[in-house]
Coordinates of C-alpha atoms in Angstrom, one line a residue:
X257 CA 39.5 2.8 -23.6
X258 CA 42.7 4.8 -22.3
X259 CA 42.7 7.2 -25.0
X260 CA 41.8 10.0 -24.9
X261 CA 37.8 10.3 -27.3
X262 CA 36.2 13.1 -27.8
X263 CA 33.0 13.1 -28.7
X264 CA 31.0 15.0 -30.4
X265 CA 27.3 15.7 -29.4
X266 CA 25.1 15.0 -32.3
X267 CA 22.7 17.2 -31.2
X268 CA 22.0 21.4 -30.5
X269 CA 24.1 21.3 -27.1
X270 CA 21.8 22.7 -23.9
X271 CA 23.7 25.6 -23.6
X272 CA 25.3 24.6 -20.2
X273 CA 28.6 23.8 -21.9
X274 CA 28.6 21.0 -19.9
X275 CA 28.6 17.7 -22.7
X276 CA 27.8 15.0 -19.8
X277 CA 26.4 14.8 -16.3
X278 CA 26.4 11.5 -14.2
X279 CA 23.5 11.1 -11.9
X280 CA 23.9 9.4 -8.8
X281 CA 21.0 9.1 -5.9
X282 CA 21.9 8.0 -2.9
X283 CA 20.7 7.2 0.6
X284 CA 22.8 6.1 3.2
X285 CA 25.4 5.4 1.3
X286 CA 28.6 7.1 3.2
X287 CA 30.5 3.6 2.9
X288 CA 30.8 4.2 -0.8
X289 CA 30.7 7.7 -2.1
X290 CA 35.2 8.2 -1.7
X291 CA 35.5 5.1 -3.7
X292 CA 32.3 6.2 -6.8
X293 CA 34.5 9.5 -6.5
X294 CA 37.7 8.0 -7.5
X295 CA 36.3 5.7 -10.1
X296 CA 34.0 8.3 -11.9
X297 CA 36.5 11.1 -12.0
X298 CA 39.4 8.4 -13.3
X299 CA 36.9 7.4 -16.2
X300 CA 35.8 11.0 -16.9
X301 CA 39.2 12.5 -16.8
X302 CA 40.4 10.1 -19.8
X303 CA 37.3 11.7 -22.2
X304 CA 38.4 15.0 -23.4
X305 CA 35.0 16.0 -22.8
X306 CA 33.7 18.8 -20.1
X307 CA 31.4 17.0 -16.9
X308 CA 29.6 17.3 -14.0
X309 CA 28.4 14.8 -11.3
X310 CA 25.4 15.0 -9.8
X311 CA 25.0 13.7 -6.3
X312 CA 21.5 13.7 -4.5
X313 CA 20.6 12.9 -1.1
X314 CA 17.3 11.4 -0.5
X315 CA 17.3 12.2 2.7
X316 CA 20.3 10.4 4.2
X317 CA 21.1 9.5 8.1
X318 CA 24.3 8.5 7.9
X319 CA 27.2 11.6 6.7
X320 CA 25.6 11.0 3.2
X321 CA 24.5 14.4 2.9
X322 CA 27.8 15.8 4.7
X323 CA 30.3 13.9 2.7
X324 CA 28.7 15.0 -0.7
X325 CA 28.5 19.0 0.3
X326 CA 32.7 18.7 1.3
X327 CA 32.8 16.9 -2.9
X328 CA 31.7 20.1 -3.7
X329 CA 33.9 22.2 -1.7
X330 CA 36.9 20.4 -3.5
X331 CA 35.7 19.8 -7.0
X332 CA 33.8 22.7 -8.8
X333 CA 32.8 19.7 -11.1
X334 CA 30.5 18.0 -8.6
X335 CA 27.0 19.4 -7.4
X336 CA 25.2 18.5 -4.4
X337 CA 21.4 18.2 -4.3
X338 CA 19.9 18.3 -0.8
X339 CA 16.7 16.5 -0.8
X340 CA 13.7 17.5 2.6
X341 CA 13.6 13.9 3.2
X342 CA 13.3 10.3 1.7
X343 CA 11.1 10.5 -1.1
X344 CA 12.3 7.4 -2.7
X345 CA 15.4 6.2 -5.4
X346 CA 12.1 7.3 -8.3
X347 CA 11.7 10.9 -7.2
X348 CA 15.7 11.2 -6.7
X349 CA 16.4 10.1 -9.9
X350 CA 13.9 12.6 -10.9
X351 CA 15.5 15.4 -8.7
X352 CA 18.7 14.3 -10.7
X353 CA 17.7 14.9 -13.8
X354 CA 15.9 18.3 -13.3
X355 CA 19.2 19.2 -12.6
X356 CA 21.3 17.9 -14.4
X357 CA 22.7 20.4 -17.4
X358 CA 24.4 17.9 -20.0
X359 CA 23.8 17.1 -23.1
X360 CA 24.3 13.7 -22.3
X361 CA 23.1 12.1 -19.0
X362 CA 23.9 9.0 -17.4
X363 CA 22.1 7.4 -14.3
X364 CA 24.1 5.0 -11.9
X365 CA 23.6 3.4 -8.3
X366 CA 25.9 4.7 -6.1
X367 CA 26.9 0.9 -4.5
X368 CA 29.5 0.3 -8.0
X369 CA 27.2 -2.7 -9.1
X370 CA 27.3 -1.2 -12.5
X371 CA 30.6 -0.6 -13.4
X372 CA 32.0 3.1 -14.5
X373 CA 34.2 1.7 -17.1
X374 CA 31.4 1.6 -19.6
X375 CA 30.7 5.2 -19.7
X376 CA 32.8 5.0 -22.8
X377 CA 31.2 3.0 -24.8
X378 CA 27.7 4.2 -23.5
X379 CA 29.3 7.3 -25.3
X380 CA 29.9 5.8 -28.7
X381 CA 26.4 4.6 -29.0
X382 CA 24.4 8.0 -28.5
X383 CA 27.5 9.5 -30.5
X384 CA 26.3 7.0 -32.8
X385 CA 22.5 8.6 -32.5
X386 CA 20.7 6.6 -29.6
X387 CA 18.6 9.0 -27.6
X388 CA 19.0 6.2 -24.9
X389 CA 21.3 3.6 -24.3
X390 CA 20.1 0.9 -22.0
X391 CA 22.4 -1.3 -20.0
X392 CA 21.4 -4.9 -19.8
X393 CA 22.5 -7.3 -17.1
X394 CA 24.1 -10.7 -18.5
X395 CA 24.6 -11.7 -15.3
X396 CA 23.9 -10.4 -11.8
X397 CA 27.2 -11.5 -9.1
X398 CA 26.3 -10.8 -5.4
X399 CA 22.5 -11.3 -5.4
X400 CA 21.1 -14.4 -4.1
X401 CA 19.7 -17.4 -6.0
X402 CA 15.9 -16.2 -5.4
X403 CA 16.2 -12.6 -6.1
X404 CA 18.1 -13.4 -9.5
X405 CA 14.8 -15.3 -10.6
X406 CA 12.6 -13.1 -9.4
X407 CA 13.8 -10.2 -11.2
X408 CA 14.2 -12.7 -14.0
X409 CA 10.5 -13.4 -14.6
X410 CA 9.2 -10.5 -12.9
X411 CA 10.8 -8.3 -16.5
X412 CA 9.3 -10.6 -18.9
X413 CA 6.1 -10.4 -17.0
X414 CA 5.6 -6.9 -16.9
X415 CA 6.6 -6.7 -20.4
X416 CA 3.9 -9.3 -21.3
X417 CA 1.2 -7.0 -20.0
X418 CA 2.7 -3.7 -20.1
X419 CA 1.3 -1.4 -23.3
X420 CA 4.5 -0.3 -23.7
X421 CA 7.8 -2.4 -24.4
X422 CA 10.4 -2.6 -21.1
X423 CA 13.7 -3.6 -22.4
X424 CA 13.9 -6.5 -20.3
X425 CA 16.8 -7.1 -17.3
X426 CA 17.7 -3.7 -17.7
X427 CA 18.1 -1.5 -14.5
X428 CA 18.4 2.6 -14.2
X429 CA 21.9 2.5 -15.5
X430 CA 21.4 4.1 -18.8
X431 CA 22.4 6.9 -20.6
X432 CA 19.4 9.9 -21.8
X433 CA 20.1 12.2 -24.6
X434 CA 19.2 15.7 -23.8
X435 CA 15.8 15.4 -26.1
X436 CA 15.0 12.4 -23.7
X437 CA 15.5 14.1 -20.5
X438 CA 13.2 16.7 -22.1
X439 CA 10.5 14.6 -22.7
X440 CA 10.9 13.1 -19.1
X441 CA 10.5 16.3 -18.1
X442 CA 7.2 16.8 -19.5
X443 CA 5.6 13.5 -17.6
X444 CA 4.1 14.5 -14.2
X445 CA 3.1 11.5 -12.2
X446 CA 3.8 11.5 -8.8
X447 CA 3.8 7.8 -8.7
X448 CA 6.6 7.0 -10.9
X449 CA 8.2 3.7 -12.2
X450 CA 11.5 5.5 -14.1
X451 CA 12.1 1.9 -15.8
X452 CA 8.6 2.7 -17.7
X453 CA 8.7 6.1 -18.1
X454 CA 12.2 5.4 -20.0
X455 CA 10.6 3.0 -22.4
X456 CA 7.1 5.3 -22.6
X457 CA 8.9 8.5 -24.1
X458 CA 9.5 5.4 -27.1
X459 CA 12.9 7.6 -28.3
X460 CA 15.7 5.5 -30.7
X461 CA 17.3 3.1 -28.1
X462 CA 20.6 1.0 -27.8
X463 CA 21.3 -2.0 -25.6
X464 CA 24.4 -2.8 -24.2
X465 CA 25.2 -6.2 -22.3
X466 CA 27.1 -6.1 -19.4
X467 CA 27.7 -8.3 -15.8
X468 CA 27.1 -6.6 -12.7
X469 CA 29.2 -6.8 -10.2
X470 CA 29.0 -7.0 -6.3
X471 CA 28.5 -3.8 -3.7
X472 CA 31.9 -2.3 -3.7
X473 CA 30.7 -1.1 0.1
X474 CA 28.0 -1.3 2.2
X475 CA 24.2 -2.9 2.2
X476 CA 21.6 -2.6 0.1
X477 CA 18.8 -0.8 0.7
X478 CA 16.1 -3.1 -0.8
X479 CA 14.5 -5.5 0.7
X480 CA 12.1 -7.9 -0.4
X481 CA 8.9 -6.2 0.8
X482 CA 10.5 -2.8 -0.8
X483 CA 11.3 -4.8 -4.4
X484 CA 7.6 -6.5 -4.1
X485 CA 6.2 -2.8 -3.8
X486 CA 8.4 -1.2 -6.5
X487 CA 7.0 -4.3 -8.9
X488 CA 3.4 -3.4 -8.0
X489 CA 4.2 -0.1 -9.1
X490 CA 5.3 -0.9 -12.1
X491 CA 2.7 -3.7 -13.2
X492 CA 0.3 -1.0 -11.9
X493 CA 1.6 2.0 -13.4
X494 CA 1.7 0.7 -17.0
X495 CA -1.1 -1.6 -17.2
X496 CA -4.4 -2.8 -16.5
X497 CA -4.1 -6.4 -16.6
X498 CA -4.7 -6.8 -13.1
X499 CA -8.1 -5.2 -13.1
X500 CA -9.2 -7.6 -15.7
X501 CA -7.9 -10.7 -14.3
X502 CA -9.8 -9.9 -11.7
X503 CA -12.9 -9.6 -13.9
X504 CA -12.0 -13.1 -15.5
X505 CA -11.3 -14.7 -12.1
X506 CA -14.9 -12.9 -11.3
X507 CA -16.5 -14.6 -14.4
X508 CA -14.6 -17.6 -13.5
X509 CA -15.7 -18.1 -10.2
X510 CA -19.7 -17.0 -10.7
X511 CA -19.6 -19.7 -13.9
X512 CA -18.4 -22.5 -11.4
X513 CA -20.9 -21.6 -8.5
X514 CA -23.6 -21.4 -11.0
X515 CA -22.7 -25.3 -12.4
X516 CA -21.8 -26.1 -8.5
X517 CA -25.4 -24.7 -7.9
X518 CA -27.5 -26.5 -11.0
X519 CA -25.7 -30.1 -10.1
X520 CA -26.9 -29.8 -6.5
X521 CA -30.8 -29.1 -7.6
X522 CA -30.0 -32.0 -10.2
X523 CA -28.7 -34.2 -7.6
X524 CA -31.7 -34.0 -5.1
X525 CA -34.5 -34.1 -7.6
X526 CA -32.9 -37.3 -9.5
X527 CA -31.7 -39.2 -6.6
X528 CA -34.3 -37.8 -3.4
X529 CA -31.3 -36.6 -1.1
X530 CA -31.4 -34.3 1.2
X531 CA -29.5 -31.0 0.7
X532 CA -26.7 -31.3 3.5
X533 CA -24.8 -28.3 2.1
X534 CA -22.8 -27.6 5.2
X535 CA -18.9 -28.2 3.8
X536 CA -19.9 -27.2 0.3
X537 CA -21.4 -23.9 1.0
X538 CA -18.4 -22.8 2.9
X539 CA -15.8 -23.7 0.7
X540 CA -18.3 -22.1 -2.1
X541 CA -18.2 -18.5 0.6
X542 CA -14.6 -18.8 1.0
X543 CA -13.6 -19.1 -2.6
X544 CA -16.1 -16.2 -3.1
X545 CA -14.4 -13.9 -0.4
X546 CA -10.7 -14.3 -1.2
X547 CA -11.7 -13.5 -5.0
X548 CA -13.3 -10.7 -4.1
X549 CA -10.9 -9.6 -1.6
X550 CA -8.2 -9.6 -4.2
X551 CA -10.7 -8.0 -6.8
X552 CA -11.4 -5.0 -4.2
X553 CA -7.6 -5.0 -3.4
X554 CA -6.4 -4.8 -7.1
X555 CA -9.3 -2.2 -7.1
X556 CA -8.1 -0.1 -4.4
X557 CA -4.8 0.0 -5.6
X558 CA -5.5 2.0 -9.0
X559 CA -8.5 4.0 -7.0
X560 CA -5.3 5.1 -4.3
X561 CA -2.4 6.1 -7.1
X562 CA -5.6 8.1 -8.4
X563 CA -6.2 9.7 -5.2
X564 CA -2.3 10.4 -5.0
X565 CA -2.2 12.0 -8.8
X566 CA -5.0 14.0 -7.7
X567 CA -3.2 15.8 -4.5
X568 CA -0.4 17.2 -6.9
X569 CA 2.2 17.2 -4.5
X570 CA 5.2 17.8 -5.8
X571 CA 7.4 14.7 -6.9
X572 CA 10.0 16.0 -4.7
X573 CA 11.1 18.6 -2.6
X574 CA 14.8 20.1 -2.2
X575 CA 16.3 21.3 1.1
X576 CA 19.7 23.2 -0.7
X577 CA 21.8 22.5 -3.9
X578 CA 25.6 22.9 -3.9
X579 CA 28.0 24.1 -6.5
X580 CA 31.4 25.6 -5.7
X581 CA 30.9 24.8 -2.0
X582 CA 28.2 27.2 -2.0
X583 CA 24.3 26.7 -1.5
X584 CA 22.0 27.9 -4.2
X585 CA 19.0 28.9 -1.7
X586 CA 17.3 30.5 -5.5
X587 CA 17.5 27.1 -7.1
X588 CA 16.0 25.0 -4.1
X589 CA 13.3 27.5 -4.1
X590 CA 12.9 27.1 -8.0
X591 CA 13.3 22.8 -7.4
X592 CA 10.7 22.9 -4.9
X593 CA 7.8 23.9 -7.1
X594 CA 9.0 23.0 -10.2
X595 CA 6.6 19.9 -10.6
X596 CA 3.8 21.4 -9.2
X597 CA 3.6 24.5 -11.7
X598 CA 4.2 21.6 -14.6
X599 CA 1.1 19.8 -13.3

């Protein structure tokens, strides 16, 4: 789309006269942010629409945090928020969109996986009345064999079990009417799956199919054990089908020991032997133990993101927000507690 659209927000605007802001967390990702620059600002300078970008650090080490606060220096359109320290990409994307002023807003990774060049027709369809548009992957270039199945299955799992339903294969690159971002607003967790929380708010929702490209720069920040984690936290935050297949496995096991149990007695009264036992009763003890091992574990993890929700800690907590070049000390103060007065 060259052309230049304008479109029209079908809804009461925020009265920010700003019509769209693009959230982008980062962390560590210096490599990139010249080159997500360029590309946004090409795509939004061709809607005759008025923008903002919304960076936030999540506690970068590399120039992140630097580069970001000299975008704001040169582009009143672009604002800079600081986070204290890594938090996560969950409570940055949160961060972004506590701040974010448009009537529209769109999420997207920083690493260019998900292409900018959609914007416009992520446009059309909440011009068209979707309160979110959801961006599906149809294919996923640069990610290895394994981690394209995982993901794969992992989705339809979660949506098998989840009391909600996930649009599957779908990532944080979205778009969230200004009614949506309000209701996100209004959901306090501190543990937070954003993929969930999307789905939970259960607002009129588009799907767009797209391919998603390679890292334009740099390395991602995900790692197996980081991706297993975030999928506990999802399975866990939005269902509790864990908990009761460990209760089944419980049943399971105690039904088996007790027929394991009544064809030993059987055994030695009908045929006179001797009750050996040895090899039996440990397997019996170790089956036992690693069920409930994994029962206490499954346990533990609801009991903990209990004992979490129960601190109140804020979801976040920001060191200084940029506009103009300028730090807003006010806001950061404002950011800081925000969640916890909500709570």
């Amino acid at each position: 789309m060259n052309a230049l659209v304008k479109f029209w927000p079908p809804e009461p605007s925020s009265g920010s006269g700003v019509t769209l802001s693009v959230v982008v967390p980062l962390y560590n990702e210096y490599e990139v942010i010249g080159l997500l620059y360029e590309r946004l600002s090409a795509i939004l300078a061709t809607l005759d629409i008025s923008w903002e970008l919304v960076l936030v650090d999540d506690g970068s080490t590399d120039g992140t945090a630097k580069a970001i606060e000299h975008l704001t220096q040169a582009h009143p359109a672009v604002t800079a928020v600081l986070l204290n320290r890594n938090f996560g990409k969950e409570a940055a994307l949160t961060a972004g969109l506590d701040h974010a002023q448009g009537d529209a807003v769109i999420i997207i990774d920083a690493d260019l996986q998900d292409p900018p060049e959609l914007i416009p027709q992520m446009l059309v369809a909440w011009h068209d009345g979707a309160d979110i548009v959801c961006m599906r992957r149809r294919s996923r270039a640069g990610e290895t064999w394994f981690k394209r199945v995982s993901a794969h299955h992992f989705y339809r799992l979660l949506n098998a079990i989840s009391d909600v339903d996930i649009p599957e294969d779908t990532g944080d690159f979205r778009l969230l009417s200004r009614r949506a971002v309000e209701a996100l607003s209004q959901l306090n967790e501190r543990e937070r799956y954003m993929k969930g929380l999307f789905a939970w708010i259960g607002l009129p929702t588009t799907v767009i199919e797209y391919d998603r490209m390679p890292r334009a720069a740099g390395t991602t920040k995900w790692d197996y054990l980081s991706l297993f984690g975030l999928a506990l936290e999802g399975i866990t935050s939005f269902s509790v089908a864990p908990l009761r297949l460990a209760m089944g496995l419980g049943l399971l096991t105690a039904f088996a020991g007790i027929l394991f149990t009544f064809w030993i007695v059987v055994k030695a009264l009908v045929f006179g032997e001797p009750v050996q036992g040895y090899p039996s009763l440990i397997s019996m003890v170790t089956i036992l133990g690693g069920v409930q091992l994994l029962s206490i574990g499954l346990l533990g993890e609801y009991i903990g993101k209990t004992y979490y929700e129960t601190k109140q800690r804020p979801v976040y907590l920001v060191r200084d927000v940029h506009r103009q070049g300028k730090a807003s000390a006010q806001a950061s103060a404002q950011t800081a507690s925000m969640r916890g007065r909500k709570a």
